Coordinates of C-alpha atoms and ligand atoms in Angstrom, one line a residue:
X1 CA 21.4 27.3 -49.8
X2 CA 24.0 25.7 -47.6
X3 CA 26.9 25.1 -50.0
X4 CA 30.1 23.3 -49.1
X5 CA 33.2 24.2 -51.2
X6 CA 35.9 21.5 -51.0
X7 CA 39.4 23.1 -51.7
X8 CA 41.0 26.5 -51.4
X9 CA 42.7 26.7 -54.8
X10 CA 41.8 29.2 -57.5
X11 CA 38.6 27.4 -58.5
X12 CA 37.3 26.8 -54.9
X13 CA 38.1 30.3 -53.6
X14 CA 36.6 32.0 -56.7
X15 CA 33.4 29.8 -56.6
X16 CA 33.0 30.5 -52.9
X17 CA 33.1 34.2 -53.4
X18 CA 30.8 34.2 -56.4
X19 CA 28.3 32.1 -54.4
X20 CA 28.6 34.4 -51.4
X21 CA 27.9 37.4 -53.7
X22 CA 24.7 35.5 -54.7
X23 CA 23.8 35.4 -50.9
X24 CA 24.4 31.7 -50.3
X25 CA 25.6 30.3 -47.0
X26 CA 29.1 29.1 -48.0
X27 CA 31.7 27.1 -46.1
X28 CA 35.1 26.2 -47.5
X29 CA 36.6 22.9 -46.3
X30 CA 40.2 22.4 -47.2
X31 CA 43.3 20.7 -46.1
X32 CA 45.8 23.0 -47.8
X33 CA 46.1 26.3 -49.6
X34 CA 46.0 24.9 -53.2
X35 CA 48.3 25.4 -56.1
X36 CA 48.1 29.2 -56.5
X37 CA 51.4 30.0 -54.8
X38 CA 53.1 27.3 -56.9
X39 CA 51.8 28.5 -60.2
X40 CA 53.1 31.1 -62.6
X41 CA 50.7 33.7 -61.3
X42 CA 49.5 34.8 -64.8
X43 CA 45.9 34.3 -66.0
X44 CA 46.3 31.7 -68.7
X45 CA 43.3 30.9 -70.9
X46 CA 44.9 29.1 -73.8
X47 CA 48.5 29.6 -74.8
X48 CA 49.1 26.6 -77.1
X49 CA 46.7 24.3 -79.0
X50 CA 48.9 21.2 -79.2
X51 CA 52.6 20.3 -79.7
X52 CA 52.5 19.2 -83.2
X53 CA 55.6 20.6 -84.8
X54 CA 57.0 24.1 -84.8
X55 CA 56.2 25.6 -81.5
X56 CA 55.6 29.1 -82.9
X57 CA 52.8 27.7 -85.1
X58 CA 51.2 25.9 -82.2
X59 CA 50.5 29.2 -80.4
X60 CA 46.7 29.7 -79.9
X61 CA 45.3 32.5 -81.9
X62 CA 45.8 36.0 -80.4
X63 CA 42.2 35.8 -79.0
X64 CA 42.5 32.5 -77.0
X65 CA 38.7 32.2 -76.7
X66 CA 38.4 32.0 -80.5
X67 CA 40.6 28.9 -80.4
X68 CA 38.3 26.9 -78.2
X69 CA 36.5 25.6 -81.2
X70 CA 39.7 23.9 -82.4
X71 CA 40.1 21.9 -79.2
X72 CA 39.0 18.2 -79.0
X73 CA 35.4 17.4 -78.0
X74 CA 36.6 16.0 -74.7
X75 CA 38.3 19.3 -73.6
X76 CA 36.5 21.0 -70.6
X77 CA 36.2 24.3 -72.6
X78 CA 33.7 22.6 -74.8
X79 CA 31.2 22.5 -71.9
X80 CA 32.5 25.5 -70.1
X81 CA 32.2 27.7 -73.2
X82 CA 34.0 30.9 -74.1
X83 CA 31.5 33.2 -72.4
X84 CA 31.8 31.6 -69.0
X85 CA 35.6 31.5 -69.3
X86 CA 35.7 35.2 -70.3
X87 CA 33.3 36.1 -67.5
X88 CA 35.5 34.2 -64.9
X89 CA 38.8 35.8 -66.0
X90 CA 37.2 39.3 -66.0
X91 CA 35.7 38.6 -62.6
X92 CA 39.1 37.7 -61.1
X93 CA 40.8 40.8 -62.6
X94 CA 38.1 43.1 -61.2
X95 CA 37.9 41.3 -57.8
X96 CA 41.7 41.4 -57.1
X97 CA 42.7 44.5 -59.1
X98 CA 45.9 42.7 -59.8
X99 CA 45.6 42.0 -63.6
X100 CA 45.3 43.7 -67.0
X101 CA 43.2 41.8 -69.5
X102 CA 44.2 42.7 -73.0
X103 CA 41.6 40.7 -75.1
X104 CA 44.5 39.0 -76.8
X105 CA 47.4 36.8 -75.6
X106 CA 50.6 38.6 -74.7
X107 CA 54.1 37.2 -74.4
X108 CA 55.8 37.4 -71.0
X109 CA 59.1 36.0 -70.0
X110 CA 58.8 32.7 -68.1
X111 CA 60.9 32.0 -65.0
X112 CA 63.5 30.6 -67.4
X113 CA 63.2 33.2 -70.1
X114 CA 60.8 31.5 -72.5
X115 CA 58.4 33.9 -74.3
X116 CA 55.2 32.6 -72.8
X117 CA 51.7 33.5 -74.0
X118 CA 49.1 34.6 -71.4
X119 CA 45.8 36.6 -71.4
X120 CA 45.8 38.1 -67.9
X121 CA 49.0 40.0 -67.3
X122 CA 49.8 40.8 -63.6
X123 CA 50.0 44.7 -63.5
X124 CA 53.6 44.6 -62.1
X125 CA 54.6 42.5 -65.2
X126 CA 52.9 44.7 -67.8
X127 CA 56.0 46.8 -68.7
X128 CA 57.8 43.5 -69.5
X129 CA 55.4 42.3 -72.3
X130 CA 57.8 41.2 -74.9
X131 CA 57.6 43.3 -78.1
X132 CA 59.5 42.9 -81.4
X133 CA 62.8 44.7 -81.2
X134 CA 62.5 45.4 -77.5
X135 CA 65.6 45.8 -75.3
X136 CA 65.6 44.2 -71.8
X137 CA 68.0 44.3 -68.9
X138 CA 67.4 41.1 -66.8
X139 CA 68.5 41.9 -63.2
X140 CA 69.4 39.0 -60.9
X141 CA 70.6 39.0 -57.3
X142 CA 73.7 37.1 -56.1
X143 CA 71.8 36.1 -52.9
X144 CA 68.7 34.9 -54.8
X145 CA 69.3 31.6 -56.6
X146 CA 65.8 31.1 -58.0
X147 CA 66.3 33.6 -60.8
X148 CA 69.1 32.7 -63.2
X149 CA 69.3 36.1 -64.9
X150 CA 72.1 35.2 -67.5
X151 CA 70.1 32.1 -68.6
X152 CA 66.9 34.1 -68.8
X153 CA 68.6 36.7 -71.0
X154 CA 70.2 34.0 -73.2
X155 CA 66.9 32.2 -73.7
X156 CA 65.1 35.5 -74.5
X157 CA 67.7 36.2 -77.2
X158 CA 67.1 32.7 -78.7
X159 CA 63.3 33.0 -78.9
X160 CA 61.9 32.2 -82.3
X161 CA 58.5 33.7 -81.4
X162 CA 59.6 37.3 -80.7
X163 CA 63.0 38.9 -81.6
X164 CA 64.3 40.9 -78.6
X165 CA 67.7 41.9 -77.3
X166 CA 68.3 41.0 -73.7
X167 CA 71.4 41.2 -71.4
X168 CA 71.8 40.3 -67.8
X169 CA 73.4 41.8 -64.7
X170 CA 73.7 40.1 -61.3
X171 CA 73.7 42.6 -58.4
X172 CA 74.9 42.2 -54.8
X173 CA 72.0 43.0 -52.4
X174 CA 71.6 40.9 -49.3
X175 CA 68.0 40.9 -48.1
X176 CA 69.3 41.4 -44.6
X177 CA 72.9 41.8 -43.3
X178 CA 74.8 38.6 -43.5
X179 CA 71.9 36.8 -45.3
X180 CA 73.7 34.8 -48.1
X181 CA 70.7 33.0 -49.5
X182 CA 67.3 34.5 -49.5
X183 CA 64.0 33.0 -50.8
X184 CA 61.4 35.0 -52.8
X185 CA 59.0 35.3 -49.8
X186 CA 61.8 36.5 -47.6
X187 CA 62.9 39.2 -50.1
X188 CA 59.2 40.2 -50.5
X189 CA 58.9 40.7 -46.7
X190 CA 62.2 42.6 -46.5
X191 CA 61.1 45.0 -49.3
X192 CA 57.7 45.4 -47.6
X193 CA 59.5 46.3 -44.5
X194 CA 57.9 43.5 -42.5
X195 CA 61.2 42.3 -41.1
X196 CA 64.1 43.9 -39.5
X197 CA 67.3 42.5 -38.1
X198 CA 67.6 45.4 -35.6
X199 CA 64.0 45.7 -34.5
X200 CA 63.7 45.5 -30.8
X201 CA 61.7 47.1 -27.9
X202 CA 58.0 47.8 -28.5
X203 CA 55.9 46.4 -31.4
X204 CA 55.4 50.0 -32.6
X205 CA 59.2 50.6 -32.6
X206 CA 59.9 47.3 -34.4
X207 CA 57.3 48.2 -37.1
X208 CA 58.8 51.6 -37.7
X209 CA 62.3 50.1 -37.8
X210 CA 61.1 47.5 -40.3
X211 CA 59.4 50.1 -42.5
X212 CA 62.6 52.1 -42.6
X213 CA 64.7 49.1 -43.4
X214 CA 62.3 48.2 -46.3
X215 CA 62.5 51.7 -47.7
X216 CA 66.3 51.7 -47.5
X217 CA 66.5 48.3 -49.2
X218 CA 64.3 49.5 -52.1
X219 CA 66.4 52.6 -52.4
X220 CA 69.6 50.6 -52.5
X221 CA 68.2 48.2 -55.2
X222 CA 66.9 51.1 -57.3
X223 CA 70.3 52.9 -57.2
X224 CA 72.1 49.7 -58.3
X225 CA 69.7 49.3 -61.2
X226 CA 70.0 52.9 -62.2
X227 CA 73.7 52.5 -62.5
X228 CA 73.4 49.4 -64.7
X229 CA 70.5 50.3 -67.0
X230 CA 71.1 51.8 -70.5
X231 CA 68.7 54.2 -72.2
X232 CA 65.9 52.4 -74.1
X233 CA 66.0 49.2 -71.9
X234 CA 63.2 47.8 -69.9
X235 CA 64.3 46.4 -66.5
X236 CA 63.1 42.9 -65.6
X237 CA 63.5 42.0 -62.0
X238 CA 62.4 38.8 -60.2
X239 CA 58.9 39.0 -58.7
X240 CA 60.0 39.6 -55.2
X241 CA 59.1 43.3 -54.8
X242 CA 56.7 42.9 -51.8
X243 CA 53.4 41.3 -51.1
X244 CA 51.9 44.7 -50.6
X245 CA 50.8 46.6 -53.7
X246 CA 52.4 49.9 -52.5
X247 CA 55.9 48.3 -52.3
X248 CA 56.2 47.8 -56.1
X249 CA 54.6 51.2 -56.8
X250 CA 57.1 53.0 -54.6
X251 CA 60.0 51.0 -56.1
X252 CA 58.9 51.7 -59.7
X253 CA 59.1 55.5 -59.0
X254 CA 62.7 55.2 -57.9
X255 CA 63.9 53.4 -61.1
X256 CA 64.7 55.5 -64.1
X257 CA 63.4 53.1 -66.7
X258 CA 60.3 51.0 -67.3
X259 CA 60.3 48.1 -64.8
X260 CA 58.5 44.8 -64.6
X261 CA 58.6 41.7 -62.4
X262 CA 59.1 38.3 -63.9
X263 CA 57.7 35.2 -62.2
X264 CA 60.3 33.1 -60.4
X265 CA 60.3 29.4 -60.1
X266 CA 58.0 28.4 -57.2
X267 CA 57.1 29.7 -54.7
X268 CA 55.6 32.5 -56.9
X269 CA 55.0 35.8 -55.3
X270 CA 52.5 36.6 -58.2
X271 CA 50.4 33.5 -57.2
X272 CA 50.8 34.4 -53.5
X273 CA 49.4 37.9 -54.1
X274 CA 46.3 36.4 -55.9
X275 CA 45.8 33.9 -53.0
X276 CA 46.1 36.7 -50.4
X277 CA 43.6 38.9 -52.3
X278 CA 41.1 36.1 -52.6
X279 CA 41.4 35.0 -48.9
X280 CA 41.1 38.6 -47.8
X281 CA 37.9 38.9 -49.9
X282 CA 36.6 35.7 -48.4
X283 CA 37.2 37.1 -44.9
X284 CA 35.4 40.4 -45.8
X285 CA 32.5 38.4 -47.2
X286 CA 32.4 36.4 -44.0
X287 CA 32.9 33.1 -45.6
X288 CA 33.5 30.3 -43.1
X289 CA 37.0 28.9 -44.0
X290 CA 37.9 25.6 -42.3
X291 CA 41.6 25.0 -43.0
X292 CA 43.5 21.8 -42.1
X293 CA 40.5 19.5 -42.5
X294 CA 39.9 16.8 -45.0
X295 CA 36.6 15.7 -46.6
X296 CA 36.3 12.0 -46.2
X297 CA 35.4 9.6 -48.9
X298 CA 31.6 9.8 -49.4
X299 CA 29.4 6.8 -49.0
X300 CA 26.7 6.7 -51.7
X301 CA 23.2 6.6 -50.3
X302 CA 20.8 3.9 -51.5
X303 CA 17.6 6.0 -51.6
X304 CA 17.2 9.1 -53.7
X305 CA 16.6 12.0 -51.4
X306 CA 13.9 14.6 -52.1
X307 CA 14.4 16.8 -55.2
X308 CA 15.7 20.3 -54.6
X309 CA 14.8 21.6 -58.0
X310 CA 12.0 24.1 -57.5
X311 CA 10.9 24.4 -61.1
X312 CA 9.4 21.0 -61.5
X313 CA 11.0 17.6 -61.1
X314 CA 14.6 17.0 -62.1
X315 CA 15.0 14.9 -65.2
X316 CA 17.8 12.9 -63.4
X317 CA 17.2 9.8 -61.3
X318 CA 20.4 9.8 -59.5
X319 CA 21.8 10.7 -56.1
X320 CA 22.1 13.9 -54.2
X321 CA 24.7 14.5 -51.6
X322 CA 23.1 15.8 -48.4
X323 CA 25.9 15.3 -45.9
X324 CA 29.7 15.4 -45.9
X325 CA 32.0 13.8 -43.3
X326 CA 34.8 16.2 -42.5
X327 CA 37.9 15.1 -40.5
X328 CA 39.6 17.7 -38.5
X329 CA 42.1 17.7 -35.6
X330 CA 40.3 16.0 -32.7
X331 CA 37.4 14.5 -34.5
X332 CA 35.0 14.4 -37.4
X333 CA 32.0 16.6 -38.2
X334 CA 28.9 15.6 -40.2
X335 CA 28.0 18.6 -42.3
X336 CA 24.5 19.1 -43.9
X337 CA 24.6 20.5 -47.4
X338 CA 22.3 21.5 -50.2
X339 CA 25.0 21.5 -52.8
X340 CA 28.7 20.8 -53.0
X341 CA 31.4 22.5 -55.0
X342 CA 34.1 20.0 -55.5
X343 CA 37.2 22.0 -56.2
X344 CA 39.6 19.5 -54.6
X345 CA 42.1 19.6 -57.5
X346 CA 43.9 16.9 -59.5
X347 CA 47.0 14.7 -59.1
X348 CA 49.0 17.6 -57.6
X349 CA 46.7 18.0 -54.6
X350 CA 46.2 14.3 -54.2
X351 CA 42.5 14.3 -55.0
X352 CA 43.2 12.2 -58.1
X353 CA 45.4 9.2 -57.5
X354 CA 46.8 6.0 -59.1
X355 CA 46.9 2.8 -57.1
X356 CA 49.4 -0.1 -57.2
X357 CA 47.4 -1.7 -60.0
X358 CA 47.8 1.5 -62.0
X359 CA 44.1 2.2 -61.7
X360 CA 43.0 5.9 -61.4
X361 CA 40.7 7.1 -58.6
X362 CA 38.9 10.2 -57.5
X363 CA 39.3 10.0 -53.8
X364 CA 36.2 11.8 -52.3
X365 CA 33.1 10.7 -54.4
X366 CA 34.8 7.8 -56.3
X367 CA 33.7 9.5 -59.5
X368 CA 34.2 7.9 -62.8
X369 CA 37.3 9.1 -64.6
X370 CA 37.7 9.6 -68.3
X371 CA 41.1 8.4 -69.7
X372 CA 43.5 11.1 -70.7
X373 CA 45.2 11.8 -74.0
X374 CA 48.7 12.8 -75.1
X375 CA 49.5 16.4 -76.0
X376 CA 52.8 15.9 -77.8
X377 CA 52.5 14.2 -81.2
X378 CA 55.1 11.9 -82.7
X379 CA 57.7 13.8 -84.7
X380 CA 56.9 17.1 -83.0
X381 CA 60.1 17.0 -81.0
X382 CA 62.8 15.6 -83.3
X383 CA 65.3 15.6 -80.5
X384 CA 63.2 13.4 -78.3
X385 CA 64.4 9.8 -78.1
X386 CA 61.7 7.1 -78.6
X387 CA 61.8 6.0 -75.0
X388 CA 61.5 9.6 -73.8
X389 CA 58.6 10.1 -76.1
X390 CA 56.8 7.1 -74.6
X391 CA 57.4 8.3 -71.1
X392 CA 56.4 11.8 -71.9
X393 CA 53.2 10.9 -73.6
X394 CA 52.3 8.4 -70.8
X395 CA 52.7 11.3 -68.3
X396 CA 50.5 13.5 -70.4
X397 CA 47.8 10.8 -70.6
X398 CA 48.0 10.4 -66.8
X399 CA 47.8 14.2 -66.1
X400 CA 44.8 14.7 -68.5
X401 CA 42.9 11.9 -66.9
X402 CA 40.0 13.3 -64.9
X403 CA 36.3 13.9 -64.5
X404 CA 33.9 14.5 -67.4
X405 CA 31.2 17.0 -66.7
X406 CA 28.1 18.4 -68.4
X407 CA 27.6 22.1 -69.0
X408 CA 26.4 22.5 -65.4
X409 CA 29.7 21.0 -64.2
X410 CA 28.0 17.9 -62.8
X411 CA 30.2 14.8 -63.0
X412 CA 29.1 12.3 -65.6
X413 CA 29.2 8.5 -65.7
X414 CA 30.5 6.5 -68.7
X415 CA 27.0 6.7 -70.3
X416 CA 27.1 10.5 -70.0
X417 CA 24.5 10.8 -67.2
X418 CA 25.1 13.0 -64.1
X419 CA 26.3 11.0 -61.1
X420 CA 24.9 13.5 -58.7
X421 CA 22.5 16.3 -59.2
X422 CA 24.0 18.7 -56.6
X423 CA 27.7 18.2 -56.9
X424 CA 29.7 20.5 -59.2
X425 CA 33.3 19.7 -60.2
X426 CA 35.7 22.5 -61.0
X427 CA 39.2 23.3 -62.1
X428 CA 42.2 21.0 -62.0
X429 CA 40.2 17.7 -61.6
X430 CA 38.5 18.1 -64.9
X431 CA 39.7 15.6 -67.5
X432 CA 40.7 16.2 -71.1
X433 CA 42.9 19.3 -70.6
X434 CA 46.7 19.7 -70.3
X435 CA 46.6 23.0 -68.2
X436 CA 50.4 23.2 -67.6
X437 CA 51.3 22.4 -71.3
X438 CA 48.6 24.3 -73.2
X439 CA 48.5 27.0 -70.5
X440 CA 44.8 26.9 -69.7
X441 CA 44.6 26.3 -65.9
X442 CA 43.2 29.6 -64.8
X443 CA 40.7 29.9 -67.6
X444 CA 39.4 26.4 -66.8
X445 CA 39.3 27.1 -63.0
X446 CA 37.4 30.4 -63.4
X447 CA 35.2 29.4 -66.3
X448 CA 34.0 26.2 -64.5
X449 CA 33.4 28.2 -61.3
X450 CA 31.1 30.6 -63.3
X451 CA 29.3 27.7 -65.0
X452 CA 28.7 26.0 -61.6
X453 CA 27.5 29.1 -59.9
X454 CA 25.0 29.7 -62.7
X455 CA 23.8 26.0 -62.4
X456 CA 23.3 26.5 -58.7
X457 CA 21.3 29.6 -59.3
X458 CA 19.2 27.5 -61.7
X459 CA 18.6 25.0 -59.0
X460 CA 16.8 27.7 -57.1
X461 CA 15.0 29.0 -60.2
X462 CA 17.1 32.2 -59.9
X463 CA 18.9 34.0 -62.7
X464 CA 22.2 35.7 -62.0
Ligands
FAD1 C1 53.0 23.7 -59.6 C2 51.9 24.2 -60.5 C3 52.1 24.9 -61.6 C4 51.1 25.3 -62.5 N1 51.4 26.0 -63.6 C5 50.4 26.3 -64.4 C6 50.7 27.1 -65.6 O1 51.8 27.4 -65.8 N2 49.6 27.4 -66.4 C7 48.4 27.0 -66.1 O2 47.5 27.3 -66.9 N3 48.1 26.3 -65.0 C8 49.0 25.9 -64.2 N4 48.8 25.2 -63.1 C9 47.4 24.8 -62.8 C10 46.5 25.9 -62.3 O3 47.2 26.6 -61.3 C11 45.3 25.2 -61.6 O4 44.6 24.6 -62.6 C12 44.4 26.2 -61.0 O5 45.1 26.9 -60.0 C13 43.2 25.6 -60.4 O6 43.5 24.8 -59.3 P1 42.3 24.2 -58.5 O7 41.7 25.2 -57.6 O8 41.3 23.4 -59.3 O9 43.1 23.1 -57.6 P2 44.2 23.2 -56.5 O10 44.9 24.5 -56.6 O11 45.1 22.0 -56.6 O12 43.4 23.2 -55.1 C14 42.9 22.0 -54.6 C15 42.4 22.3 -53.2 O13 41.7 21.1 -52.7 C16 42.2 20.8 -51.4 N5 41.8 19.4 -51.2 C17 42.2 18.3 -51.9 N6 41.6 17.2 -51.4 C18 40.9 17.6 -50.3 C19 40.0 16.9 -49.4 N7 39.8 15.6 -49.4 N8 39.4 17.6 -48.4 C20 39.6 19.0 -48.3 N9 40.4 19.6 -49.2 C21 41.0 19.0 -50.2 C22 43.7 21.1 -51.5 O14 44.3 21.2 -50.2 C23 43.6 22.4 -52.2 O15 43.3 23.5 -51.4 C24 49.8 24.9 -62.2 C25 49.5 24.2 -61.0 C26 50.5 23.8 -60.1 C27 50.2 23.0 -58.9

């Protein structure tokens, strides 16, 4: 089948790869690279059920899949199901080799030192899983402002979820001579040895100089840490130790203590590594990726086109999308499709929008949107002023507004009927979830991808 995937976030890239593995002809159309490099870079399935009082009590059960039954009926997990979500998360861990899946939520330090539950732990963060009575040395760098080590240590010490002892040290290590202010990506490239201030002459010589500079920088950083760390402490560094897997592995052998990376505020190197691994896999699978293009608003056809179900007629009497209009630099293309994976994201990517009349819209297919709900309940945050409460819950209602789908991930109208038979909606655009608050974004993205891929196989009468 010719399948168009709209969007190159976690849900679009994953669905594209799964479909390619099932031998479909897949093309990704996207105008940007999606939210992965902005996200925490962990694999969140369900961290919190709701904010209804004491935070510690609101943690999802240790097995987040077991908590799905406690979610509201309108939550996307109710149609995705625990099996698809588990399959999706395991698929990503295996595909990228970047994660450990523990079967139970683990607590990791957030970029600000909150003990944050997640199911899929990046391997480079595994030594930093917060354990009762654990001792941690949080290492900041004077030249890297996006990792406030003293604040992170103070917040870890205040945690009411897990009792730990943390202290901070801020070291002096310019990424490159005279560089006073270095971003996460720049540090990662310096540690990888992909940059060098002194590189000159041939490309080969520059590469060798860069590699040496990277190794020297890793050695200097390890020596500084070894001088600061005390016996029994786990070292927590910002997630800046290279985009290449070998960089962290080499560094870890030089440090005389267990060491883990902690996600930084965006851009997240953890998320960037996942994005790079997925894009590389797409290239190897020879998936056609059209970047910097935009799928134009779709015009509904009047006549129903022929049915593509092979096992008897479809029970639906609604439209199929057979052509997309894609705008790119220099013109527009009309692209014939048999099915569409709509993974164009939510409000953050601009796929969902609110107009000057405060009405919500889905911008490509003009799909019906289900109104959102609040996550925070009254009284749950005693310190919150009434006006702040109203503003906060209004934002929560907005961000959980989205598309309702059936178990095949087809968008539904207000009466609960599929709007299209061959369009499948994934990830961030699904309504009824609060991914950033309940920590469920990756589970929803991957579980909905699995559900859609199975539904597409069913269209052809295949089993996968
Ligand atoms: C800043 C940030 C922080 C987050 N933090 C967390 C967290 O802590 N925990 C958690 O569980 N989840 C978090 N999430 C959510 C989680 O990362 C997403 O749910 C998940 O990555 C799935 O995203 P997606 O692929 O559905 O959409 P996105 O990643 O938003 O990708 C959408 C894609 O569609 C493309 N696109 C949009 N419109 C068009 C069009 N018309 N034509 C072509 N392409 C189009 C975009 O360019 C983009 O590539 C966060 C997301 C963001 C952005």
